[in-house]
PDB file of C-alpha atoms in Angstrom:
ATOM      1  CA  UNK A   1      -0.654 -13.704  -3.406  1.00 42.00           C
ATOM      2  CA  UNK A   2       3.158 -12.103  -2.294  1.00 45.00           C
ATOM      3  CA  UNK A   3       5.575 -15.395  -2.676  1.00 51.00           C
ATOM      4  CA  UNK A   4       7.235 -16.723   0.468  1.00 50.00           C
ATOM      5  CA  UNK A   5      10.114 -14.785  -0.083  1.00 57.00           C
ATOM      6  CA  UNK A   6       8.824 -11.782   0.970  1.00 90.00           C
ATOM      7  CA  UNK A   7       7.105 -12.458   4.332  1.00 94.00           C
ATOM      8  CA  UNK A   8       8.044 -10.141   7.123  1.00 96.00           C
ATOM      9  CA  UNK A   9       6.077 -11.122  10.083  1.00 96.00           C
ATOM     10  CA  UNK A  10       5.786 -15.003   9.952  1.00 96.00           C
ATOM     11  CA  UNK A  11       3.770 -15.737  13.051  1.00 97.00           C
ATOM     12  CA  UNK A  12       3.428 -20.023  13.844  1.00 97.00           C
ATOM     13  CA  UNK A  13       0.829 -21.060  16.709  1.00 97.00           C
ATOM     14  CA  UNK A  14       1.499 -18.161  18.776  1.00 97.00           C
ATOM     15  CA  UNK A  15       0.514 -19.367  22.615  1.00 97.00           C
ATOM     16  CA  UNK A  16       0.159 -16.145  25.313  1.00 97.00           C
ATOM     17  CA  UNK A  17      -1.271 -17.071  28.283  1.00 96.00           C
ATOM     18  CA  UNK A  18      -1.656 -14.552  31.653  1.00 94.00           C
ATOM     19  CA  UNK A  19      -0.654 -17.342  34.678  1.00 94.00           C
ATOM     20  CA  UNK A  20      -3.871 -19.701  33.896  1.00 93.00           C
ATOM     21  CA  UNK A  21      -5.819 -16.887  32.003  1.00 94.00           C
ATOM     22  CA  UNK A  22      -5.113 -18.270  27.927  1.00 95.00           C
ATOM     23  CA  UNK A  23      -5.261 -15.044  26.172  1.00 96.00           C
ATOM     24  CA  UNK A  24      -4.269 -16.342  22.723  1.00 97.00           C
ATOM     25  CA  UNK A  25      -4.558 -19.638  21.858  1.00 96.00           C
ATOM     26  CA  UNK A  26      -2.983 -20.525  18.388  1.00 96.00           C
ATOM     27  CA  UNK A  27      -2.482 -17.702  15.917  1.00 97.00           C
ATOM     28  CA  UNK A  28      -0.831 -18.304  12.867  1.00 97.00           C
ATOM     29  CA  UNK A  29      -0.777 -16.382  10.057  1.00 97.00           C
ATOM     30  CA  UNK A  30       1.908 -15.032   7.525  1.00 96.00           C
ATOM     31  CA  UNK A  31       2.504 -11.304   6.875  1.00 96.00           C
ATOM     32  CA  UNK A  32       3.889  -9.711   3.626  1.00 95.00           C
ATOM     33  CA  UNK A  33       6.147  -6.896   2.647  1.00 95.00           C
ATOM     34  CA  UNK A  34       3.881  -4.092   1.336  1.00 94.00           C
ATOM     35  CA  UNK A  35       0.674  -5.608   3.389  1.00 96.00           C
ATOM     36  CA  UNK A  36      -1.805  -3.662   5.204  1.00 96.00           C
ATOM     37  CA  UNK A  37      -3.305  -6.234   7.492  1.00 97.00           C
ATOM     38  CA  UNK A  38      -6.293  -4.561   9.616  1.00 97.00           C
ATOM     39  CA  UNK A  39      -6.855  -6.638  13.062  1.00 98.00           C
ATOM     40  CA  UNK A  40     -10.568  -6.232  13.944  1.00 97.00           C
ATOM     41  CA  UNK A  41     -12.381  -8.472  16.783  1.00 96.00           C
ATOM     42  CA  UNK A  42     -14.569  -7.577  20.466  1.00 95.00           C
ATOM     43  CA  UNK A  43     -12.779  -6.181  23.396  1.00 92.00           C
ATOM     44  CA  UNK A  44     -10.749  -8.428  25.055  1.00 91.00           C
ATOM     45  CA  UNK A  45     -10.459 -11.223  21.810  1.00 93.00           C
ATOM     46  CA  UNK A  46      -6.467 -10.863  21.796  1.00 95.00           C
ATOM     47  CA  UNK A  47      -6.116  -9.005  18.933  1.00 96.00           C
ATOM     48  CA  UNK A  48      -3.520  -6.129  21.317  1.00 95.00           C
ATOM     49  CA  UNK A  49      -2.370  -8.761  22.515  1.00 96.00           C
ATOM     50  CA  UNK A  50      -1.152 -10.705  19.146  1.00 97.00           C
ATOM     51  CA  UNK A  51       0.435  -7.481  18.345  1.00 96.00           C
ATOM     52  CA  UNK A  52       2.274  -6.770  21.645  1.00 95.00           C
ATOM     53  CA  UNK A  53       4.047 -10.519  20.900  1.00 96.00           C
ATOM     54  CA  UNK A  54       4.994  -9.529  17.259  1.00 96.00           C
ATOM     55  CA  UNK A  55       8.006  -7.293  19.152  1.00 92.00           C
ATOM     56  CA  UNK A  56       8.095  -9.128  22.059  1.00 93.00           C
ATOM     57  CA  UNK A  57       6.592  -6.232  24.289  1.00 94.00           C
ATOM     58  CA  UNK A  58       4.670  -9.003  25.890  1.00 94.00           C
ATOM     59  CA  UNK A  59       7.016 -12.292  26.595  1.00 94.00           C
ATOM     60  CA  UNK A  60       5.208 -15.197  23.942  1.00 95.00           C
ATOM     61  CA  UNK A  61       4.156 -18.410  25.763  1.00 96.00           C
ATOM     62  CA  UNK A  62       5.036 -20.899  22.722  1.00 95.00           C
ATOM     63  CA  UNK A  63       4.744 -20.814  18.995  1.00 96.00           C
ATOM     64  CA  UNK A  64       6.984 -19.215  16.679  1.00 96.00           C
ATOM     65  CA  UNK A  65       7.323 -15.355  15.700  1.00 96.00           C
ATOM     66  CA  UNK A  66       9.527 -14.586  13.169  1.00 96.00           C
ATOM     67  CA  UNK A  67      10.224 -11.032  12.353  1.00 95.00           C
ATOM     68  CA  UNK A  68      11.937  -9.090   9.216  1.00 92.00           C
ATOM     69  CA  UNK A  69      14.623 -12.591  10.100  1.00 91.00           C
ATOM     70  CA  UNK A  70      14.548 -12.534  13.408  1.00 94.00           C
ATOM     71  CA  UNK A  71      13.623 -15.080  15.298  1.00 95.00           C
ATOM     72  CA  UNK A  72      11.178 -13.441  17.935  1.00 93.00           C
ATOM     73  CA  UNK A  73      10.326 -16.070  20.146  1.00 89.00           C
ATOM     74  CA  UNK A  74      14.074 -17.201  20.848  1.00 90.00           C
ATOM     75  CA  UNK A  75      15.308 -15.455  24.141  1.00 87.00           C
ATOM     76  CA  UNK A  76      18.789 -15.121  21.725  1.00 92.00           C
ATOM     77  CA  UNK A  77      17.295 -13.155  19.391  1.00 93.00           C
ATOM     78  CA  UNK A  78      18.780  -9.478  19.692  1.00 92.00           C
ATOM     79  CA  UNK A  79      15.651  -7.521  20.289  1.00 90.00           C
ATOM     80  CA  UNK A  80      16.318  -4.107  20.466  1.00 88.00           C
ATOM     81  CA  UNK A  81      18.249  -4.856  16.759  1.00 88.00           C
ATOM     82  CA  UNK A  82      15.027  -5.985  16.110  1.00 90.00           C
ATOM     83  CA  UNK A  83      12.890  -3.098  16.789  1.00 90.00           C
ATOM     84  CA  UNK A  84      15.393  -0.597  15.191  1.00 87.00           C
ATOM     85  CA  UNK A  85      12.658  -2.182  12.063  1.00 90.00           C
ATOM     86  CA  UNK A  86       9.906  -1.543  13.685  1.00 94.00           C
ATOM     87  CA  UNK A  87       7.909   1.086  14.168  1.00 94.00           C
ATOM     88  CA  UNK A  88       4.870   0.994  17.412  1.00 93.00           C
ATOM     89  CA  UNK A  89       2.532   3.222  17.466  1.00 94.00           C
ATOM     90  CA  UNK A  90       0.671   3.078  21.143  1.00 91.00           C
ATOM     91  CA  UNK A  91      -2.918   4.200  21.981  1.00 89.00           C
ATOM     92  CA  UNK A  92      -1.735   6.626  25.042  1.00 88.00           C
ATOM     93  CA  UNK A  93       0.983   8.747  22.785  1.00 87.00           C
ATOM     94  CA  UNK A  94       3.710   7.525  24.646  1.00 88.00           C
ATOM     95  CA  UNK A  95       5.396  11.262  24.152  1.00 94.00           C
ATOM     96  CA  UNK A  96       8.152  12.717  26.311  1.00 95.00           C
ATOM     97  CA  UNK A  97       6.331  15.621  28.055  1.00 95.00           C
ATOM     98  CA  UNK A  98       9.660  17.224  29.302  1.00 96.00           C
ATOM     99  CA  UNK A  99      11.148  17.132  25.136  1.00 96.00           C
ATOM    100  CA  UNK A 100       9.170  19.023  22.799  1.00 97.00           C
ATOM    101  CA  UNK A 101       8.327  17.477  19.147  1.00 97.00           C
ATOM    102  CA  UNK A 102      11.433  17.603  17.460  1.00 96.00           C
ATOM    103  CA  UNK A 103      13.088  16.220  20.210  1.00 95.00           C
ATOM    104  CA  UNK A 104      11.002  13.577  20.760  1.00 96.00           C
ATOM    105  CA  UNK A 105      11.945  12.880  17.308  1.00 96.00           C
ATOM    106  CA  UNK A 106      15.010  13.177  17.165  1.00 95.00           C
ATOM    107  CA  UNK A 107      16.259  11.401  20.484  1.00 92.00           C
ATOM    108  CA  UNK A 108      15.545   7.417  18.842  1.00 88.00           C
ATOM    109  CA  UNK A 109      17.467   8.060  16.096  1.00 89.00           C
ATOM    110  CA  UNK A 110      20.777  10.471  18.211  1.00 89.00           C
ATOM    111  CA  UNK A 111      20.231   7.671  20.974  1.00 85.00           C
ATOM    112  CA  UNK A 112      19.517   4.508  19.156  1.00 78.00           C
ATOM    113  CA  UNK A 113      21.053   4.390  15.654  1.00 75.00           C
ATOM    114  CA  UNK A 114      23.849   7.323  16.692  1.00 80.00           C
ATOM    115  CA  UNK A 115      22.517   9.742  14.199  1.00 81.00           C
ATOM    116  CA  UNK A 116      24.491  12.882  13.877  1.00 89.00           C
ATOM    117  CA  UNK A 117      22.213  15.822  15.553  1.00 91.00           C
ATOM    118  CA  UNK A 118      21.980  17.384  12.138  1.00 93.00           C
ATOM    119  CA  UNK A 119      20.911  15.001   9.910  1.00 91.00           C
ATOM    120  CA  UNK A 120      18.729  13.569  12.588  1.00 93.00           C
ATOM    121  CA  UNK A 121      16.901  17.030  12.784  1.00 95.00           C
ATOM    122  CA  UNK A 122      16.560  17.156   9.086  1.00 94.00           C
ATOM    123  CA  UNK A 123      14.972  13.353   8.978  1.00 93.00           C
ATOM    124  CA  UNK A 124      12.443  14.692  11.938  1.00 95.00           C
ATOM    125  CA  UNK A 125      11.574  17.748   9.858  1.00 96.00           C
ATOM    126  CA  UNK A 126      10.748  16.073   6.740  1.00 95.00           C
ATOM    127  CA  UNK A 127       8.855  13.625   8.476  1.00 94.00           C
ATOM    128  CA  UNK A 128       6.804  15.995  10.720  1.00 95.00           C
ATOM    129  CA  UNK A 129       5.739  17.895   7.404  1.00 94.00           C
ATOM    130  CA  UNK A 130       4.362  14.652   5.843  1.00 92.00           C
ATOM    131  CA  UNK A 131       2.041  14.253   8.856  1.00 94.00           C
ATOM    132  CA  UNK A 132       1.621  17.916   8.202  1.00 93.00           C
ATOM    133  CA  UNK A 133       2.786  19.376  11.657  1.00 95.00           C
ATOM    134  CA  UNK A 134       6.131  21.360  10.209  1.00 95.00           C
ATOM    135  CA  UNK A 135       4.875  24.574  12.340  1.00 96.00           C
ATOM    136  CA  UNK A 136       5.053  22.154  15.546  1.00 96.00           C
ATOM    137  CA  UNK A 137       8.383  21.309  15.695  1.00 96.00           C
ATOM    138  CA  UNK A 138       9.245  23.713  19.267  1.00 97.00           C
ATOM    139  CA  UNK A 139       5.754  22.627  20.912  1.00 97.00           C
ATOM    140  CA  UNK A 140       5.803  21.343  23.692  1.00 97.00           C
ATOM    141  CA  UNK A 141       3.351  17.486  24.349  1.00 96.00           C
ATOM    142  CA  UNK A 142       1.152  19.344  26.530  1.00 96.00           C
ATOM    143  CA  UNK A 143       0.299  22.263  23.998  1.00 97.00           C
ATOM    144  CA  UNK A 144      -0.653  19.648  21.076  1.00 96.00           C
ATOM    145  CA  UNK A 145      -3.904  18.511  20.808  1.00 94.00           C
ATOM    146  CA  UNK A 146      -4.817  14.063  21.212  1.00 93.00           C
ATOM    147  CA  UNK A 147      -4.375  14.083  17.146  1.00 94.00           C
ATOM    148  CA  UNK A 148      -1.794  16.035  17.288  1.00 95.00           C
ATOM    149  CA  UNK A 149       0.355  14.082  19.118  1.00 95.00           C
ATOM    150  CA  UNK A 150      -0.742  11.257  17.646  1.00 94.00           C
ATOM    151  CA  UNK A 151       0.938  12.237  14.911  1.00 95.00           C
ATOM    152  CA  UNK A 152       3.828  13.051  16.192  1.00 96.00           C
ATOM    153  CA  UNK A 153       3.748   9.698  17.659  1.00 94.00           C
ATOM    154  CA  UNK A 154       4.058   8.541  13.928  1.00 95.00           C
ATOM    155  CA  UNK A 155       6.426  10.529  12.914  1.00 95.00           C
ATOM    156  CA  UNK A 156       8.302   9.301  15.184  1.00 94.00           C
ATOM    157  CA  UNK A 157       8.428   5.919  15.085  1.00 94.00           C
ATOM    158  CA  UNK A 158       9.409   6.742  11.020  1.00 94.00           C
ATOM    159  CA  UNK A 159      12.491   7.948  12.392  1.00 93.00           C
ATOM    160  CA  UNK A 160      13.810   5.324  12.457  1.00 90.00           C
ATOM    161  CA  UNK A 161      12.981   4.512   8.592  1.00 91.00           C
ATOM    162  CA  UNK A 162      10.957   1.355  10.319  1.00 93.00           C
ATOM    163  CA  UNK A 163       9.858  -1.422   7.358  1.00 93.00           C
ATOM    164  CA  UNK A 164       7.072  -2.437   9.466  1.00 96.00           C
ATOM    165  CA  UNK A 165       4.473  -0.332  11.336  1.00 96.00           C
ATOM    166  CA  UNK A 166       2.399  -2.017  13.548  1.00 97.00           C
ATOM    167  CA  UNK A 167      -0.447   0.436  15.242  1.00 97.00           C
ATOM    168  CA  UNK A 168      -2.084  -0.577  18.760  1.00 95.00           C
ATOM    169  CA  UNK A 169      -5.729   1.402  18.106  1.00 94.00           C
ATOM    170  CA  UNK A 170      -3.743   4.803  17.474  1.00 93.00           C
ATOM    171  CA  UNK A 171      -7.771   6.836  17.263  1.00 93.00           C
ATOM    172  CA  UNK A 172      -9.304   5.255  19.946  1.00 90.00           C
ATOM    173  CA  UNK A 173      -8.413   7.749  22.726  1.00 88.00           C
ATOM    174  CA  UNK A 174      -8.831  10.310  20.239  1.00 91.00           C
ATOM    175  CA  UNK A 175     -12.079  12.790  20.446  1.00 89.00           C
ATOM    176  CA  UNK A 176     -14.341  12.378  17.161  1.00 88.00           C
ATOM    177  CA  UNK A 177     -13.335  14.698  15.296  1.00 88.00           C
ATOM    178  CA  UNK A 178      -9.070  14.181  15.526  1.00 91.00           C
ATOM    179  CA  UNK A 179      -9.996  10.804  14.268  1.00 92.00           C
ATOM    180  CA  UNK A 180      -9.409  11.570  11.068  1.00 92.00           C
ATOM    181  CA  UNK A 181      -6.257  13.195  11.178  1.00 92.00           C
ATOM    182  CA  UNK A 182      -4.393  10.146  11.909  1.00 94.00           C
ATOM    183  CA  UNK A 183      -6.451   7.453   9.722  1.00 94.00           C
ATOM    184  CA  UNK A 184      -5.439  10.371   6.827  1.00 93.00           C
ATOM    185  CA  UNK A 185      -1.479   9.705   7.637  1.00 93.00           C
ATOM    186  CA  UNK A 186      -1.465   6.138   7.731  1.00 95.00           C
ATOM    187  CA  UNK A 187      -3.622   5.743   4.798  1.00 94.00           C
ATOM    188  CA  UNK A 188      -0.634   8.018   2.924  1.00 94.00           C
ATOM    189  CA  UNK A 189       1.581   5.738   4.874  1.00 94.00           C
ATOM    190  CA  UNK A 190      -0.343   2.715   3.157  1.00 94.00           C
ATOM    191  CA  UNK A 191      -0.423   3.772   0.219  1.00 93.00           C
ATOM    192  CA  UNK A 192       3.811   4.447  -0.147  1.00 93.00           C
ATOM    193  CA  UNK A 193       3.732   0.321   0.048  1.00 93.00           C
ATOM    194  CA  UNK A 194       4.933   0.079   4.360  1.00 95.00           C
ATOM    195  CA  UNK A 195       4.102  -2.934   5.829  1.00 96.00           C
ATOM    196  CA  UNK A 196       1.575  -2.618   8.311  1.00 97.00           C
ATOM    197  CA  UNK A 197      -0.586  -4.216  11.088  1.00 97.00           C
ATOM    198  CA  UNK A 198      -3.634  -1.620  12.456  1.00 97.00           C
ATOM    199  CA  UNK A 199      -5.202  -3.082  15.670  1.00 97.00           C
ATOM    200  CA  UNK A 200      -8.221  -0.518  15.632  1.00 95.00           C
ATOM    201  CA  UNK A 201     -11.687  -0.517  15.798  1.00 93.00           C
ATOM    202  CA  UNK A 202     -12.286   2.026  12.558  1.00 93.00           C
ATOM    203  CA  UNK A 203     -13.965   0.215   9.868  1.00 95.00           C
ATOM    204  CA  UNK A 204     -14.585   2.095   7.698  1.00 93.00           C
ATOM    205  CA  UNK A 205     -10.287   2.452   7.867  1.00 94.00           C
ATOM    206  CA  UNK A 206     -10.167  -1.633   7.549  1.00 95.00           C
ATOM    207  CA  UNK A 207     -12.832  -1.495   4.646  1.00 95.00           C
ATOM    208  CA  UNK A 208     -10.749   1.495   2.944  1.00 93.00           C
ATOM    209  CA  UNK A 209      -7.594   0.453   2.998  1.00 94.00           C
ATOM    210  CA  UNK A 210      -6.390  -2.944   4.107  1.00 96.00           C
ATOM    211  CA  UNK A 211      -6.002  -5.772   2.037  1.00 96.00           C
ATOM    212  CA  UNK A 212      -5.796  -8.330   4.121  1.00 97.00           C
ATOM    213  CA  UNK A 213      -8.707  -8.503   7.567  1.00 98.00           C
ATOM    214  CA  UNK A 214      -8.060 -10.698  10.588  1.00 98.00           C
ATOM    215  CA  UNK A 215     -11.018 -11.308  12.766  1.00 98.00           C
ATOM    216  CA  UNK A 216      -9.454 -11.735  16.382  1.00 97.00           C
ATOM    217  CA  UNK A 217     -11.945 -13.489  19.273  1.00 96.00           C
ATOM    218  CA  UNK A 218     -11.124 -15.902  22.204  1.00 94.00           C
ATOM    219  CA  UNK A 219      -8.004 -16.449  21.188  1.00 96.00           C
ATOM    220  CA  UNK A 220      -8.238 -17.378  17.813  1.00 97.00           C
ATOM    221  CA  UNK A 221      -8.165 -15.613  14.047  1.00 97.00           C
ATOM    222  CA  UNK A 222     -11.481 -16.866  13.502  1.00 97.00           C
ATOM    223  CA  UNK A 223     -11.909 -15.606   9.956  1.00 97.00           C
ATOM    224  CA  UNK A 224      -9.858 -13.775   7.586  1.00 97.00           C
ATOM    225  CA  UNK A 225      -9.838 -12.647   4.158  1.00 97.00           C
ATOM    226  CA  UNK A 226      -9.856  -9.391   1.701  1.00 97.00           C
ATOM    227  CA  UNK A 227     -12.104  -6.613   3.053  1.00 97.00           C
ATOM    228  CA  UNK A 228     -14.758  -7.397   1.118  1.00 97.00           C
ATOM    229  CA  UNK A 229     -15.159 -10.925   1.713  1.00 97.00           C
ATOM    230  CA  UNK A 230     -15.339  -9.906   5.488  1.00 97.00           C
ATOM    231  CA  UNK A 231     -17.447  -6.633   5.948  1.00 96.00           C
ATOM    232  CA  UNK A 232     -19.375  -8.536   2.440  1.00 96.00           C
ATOM    233  CA  UNK A 233     -19.902 -12.199   3.161  1.00 96.00           C
ATOM    234  CA  UNK A 234     -18.439 -13.109   6.316  1.00 96.00           C
ATOM    235  CA  UNK A 235     -18.863 -17.032   6.923  1.00 96.00           C
ATOM    236  CA  UNK A 236     -18.489 -17.378  11.024  1.00 96.00           C
ATOM    237  CA  UNK A 237     -21.105 -16.839  12.985  1.00 96.00           C
ATOM    238  CA  UNK A 238     -18.975 -15.264  15.568  1.00 96.00           C
ATOM    239  CA  UNK A 239     -18.036 -12.198  12.477  1.00 97.00           C
ATOM    240  CA  UNK A 240     -21.502 -12.185  11.444  1.00 97.00           C
ATOM    241  CA  UNK A 241     -22.490 -11.764  15.208  1.00 96.00           C
ATOM    242  CA  UNK A 242     -19.584  -9.120  16.090  1.00 96.00           C
ATOM    243  CA  UNK A 243     -20.078  -6.984  12.696  1.00 96.00           C
ATOM    244  CA  UNK A 244     -24.589  -7.159  13.730  1.00 94.00           C
ATOM    245  CA  UNK A 245     -23.070  -4.974  16.318  1.00 93.00           C
ATOM    246  CA  UNK A 246     -20.334  -2.632  15.090  1.00 90.00           C
ATOM    247  CA  UNK A 247     -21.779  -1.998  11.424  1.00 86.00           C
TER     248      UNK A 247
END
């Protein structure tokens, strides 16, 4: 196991309630540099909320979350500074319809990191090439397929040179034949050593790419381990029942 100096995300007793409804009831885990952690579990079990608490898209009710040295659970933390190092890819792409692909990729580096336009453009083209969409640089989002939009969204996140990438069900809004092209890009990122936390229903991806799988249900980590441990020898009845339904 990587030693503690390489902890990129430290989560301790994370709790999140919406009004009286408790969604997370005490999650504790460390995610190490270069580790790919895949989060699986039933809908409504707290997976996406856990991910959104990591970069404070949801306010944390109690507990501690430290990302790259930034205490996300503290109101004093400059959250925008922290987010510059954390790329997020959502279920629904969130591209700006009024900007072409290049414009979407250049926006954050020029606005937030004050990169000059030429550098931002060169970087954007490089990232588009990486996700196999160089020829779509001038296209607008409405001209792209779902799979292409999601690959653009990944390229856009990478333009900020994040240390950590968070993926919230990145393939669940896609037609089945487009899922593979997005997962291929994510596999490539994992190979390059990107620290990744991926919430997904794609069990094959979890099996192939994860260093560690977290099974989250009822607001807690019910079970965690290597893909082999979780898929071939789950210990908890809740995990066994879930896997029997999805595999």
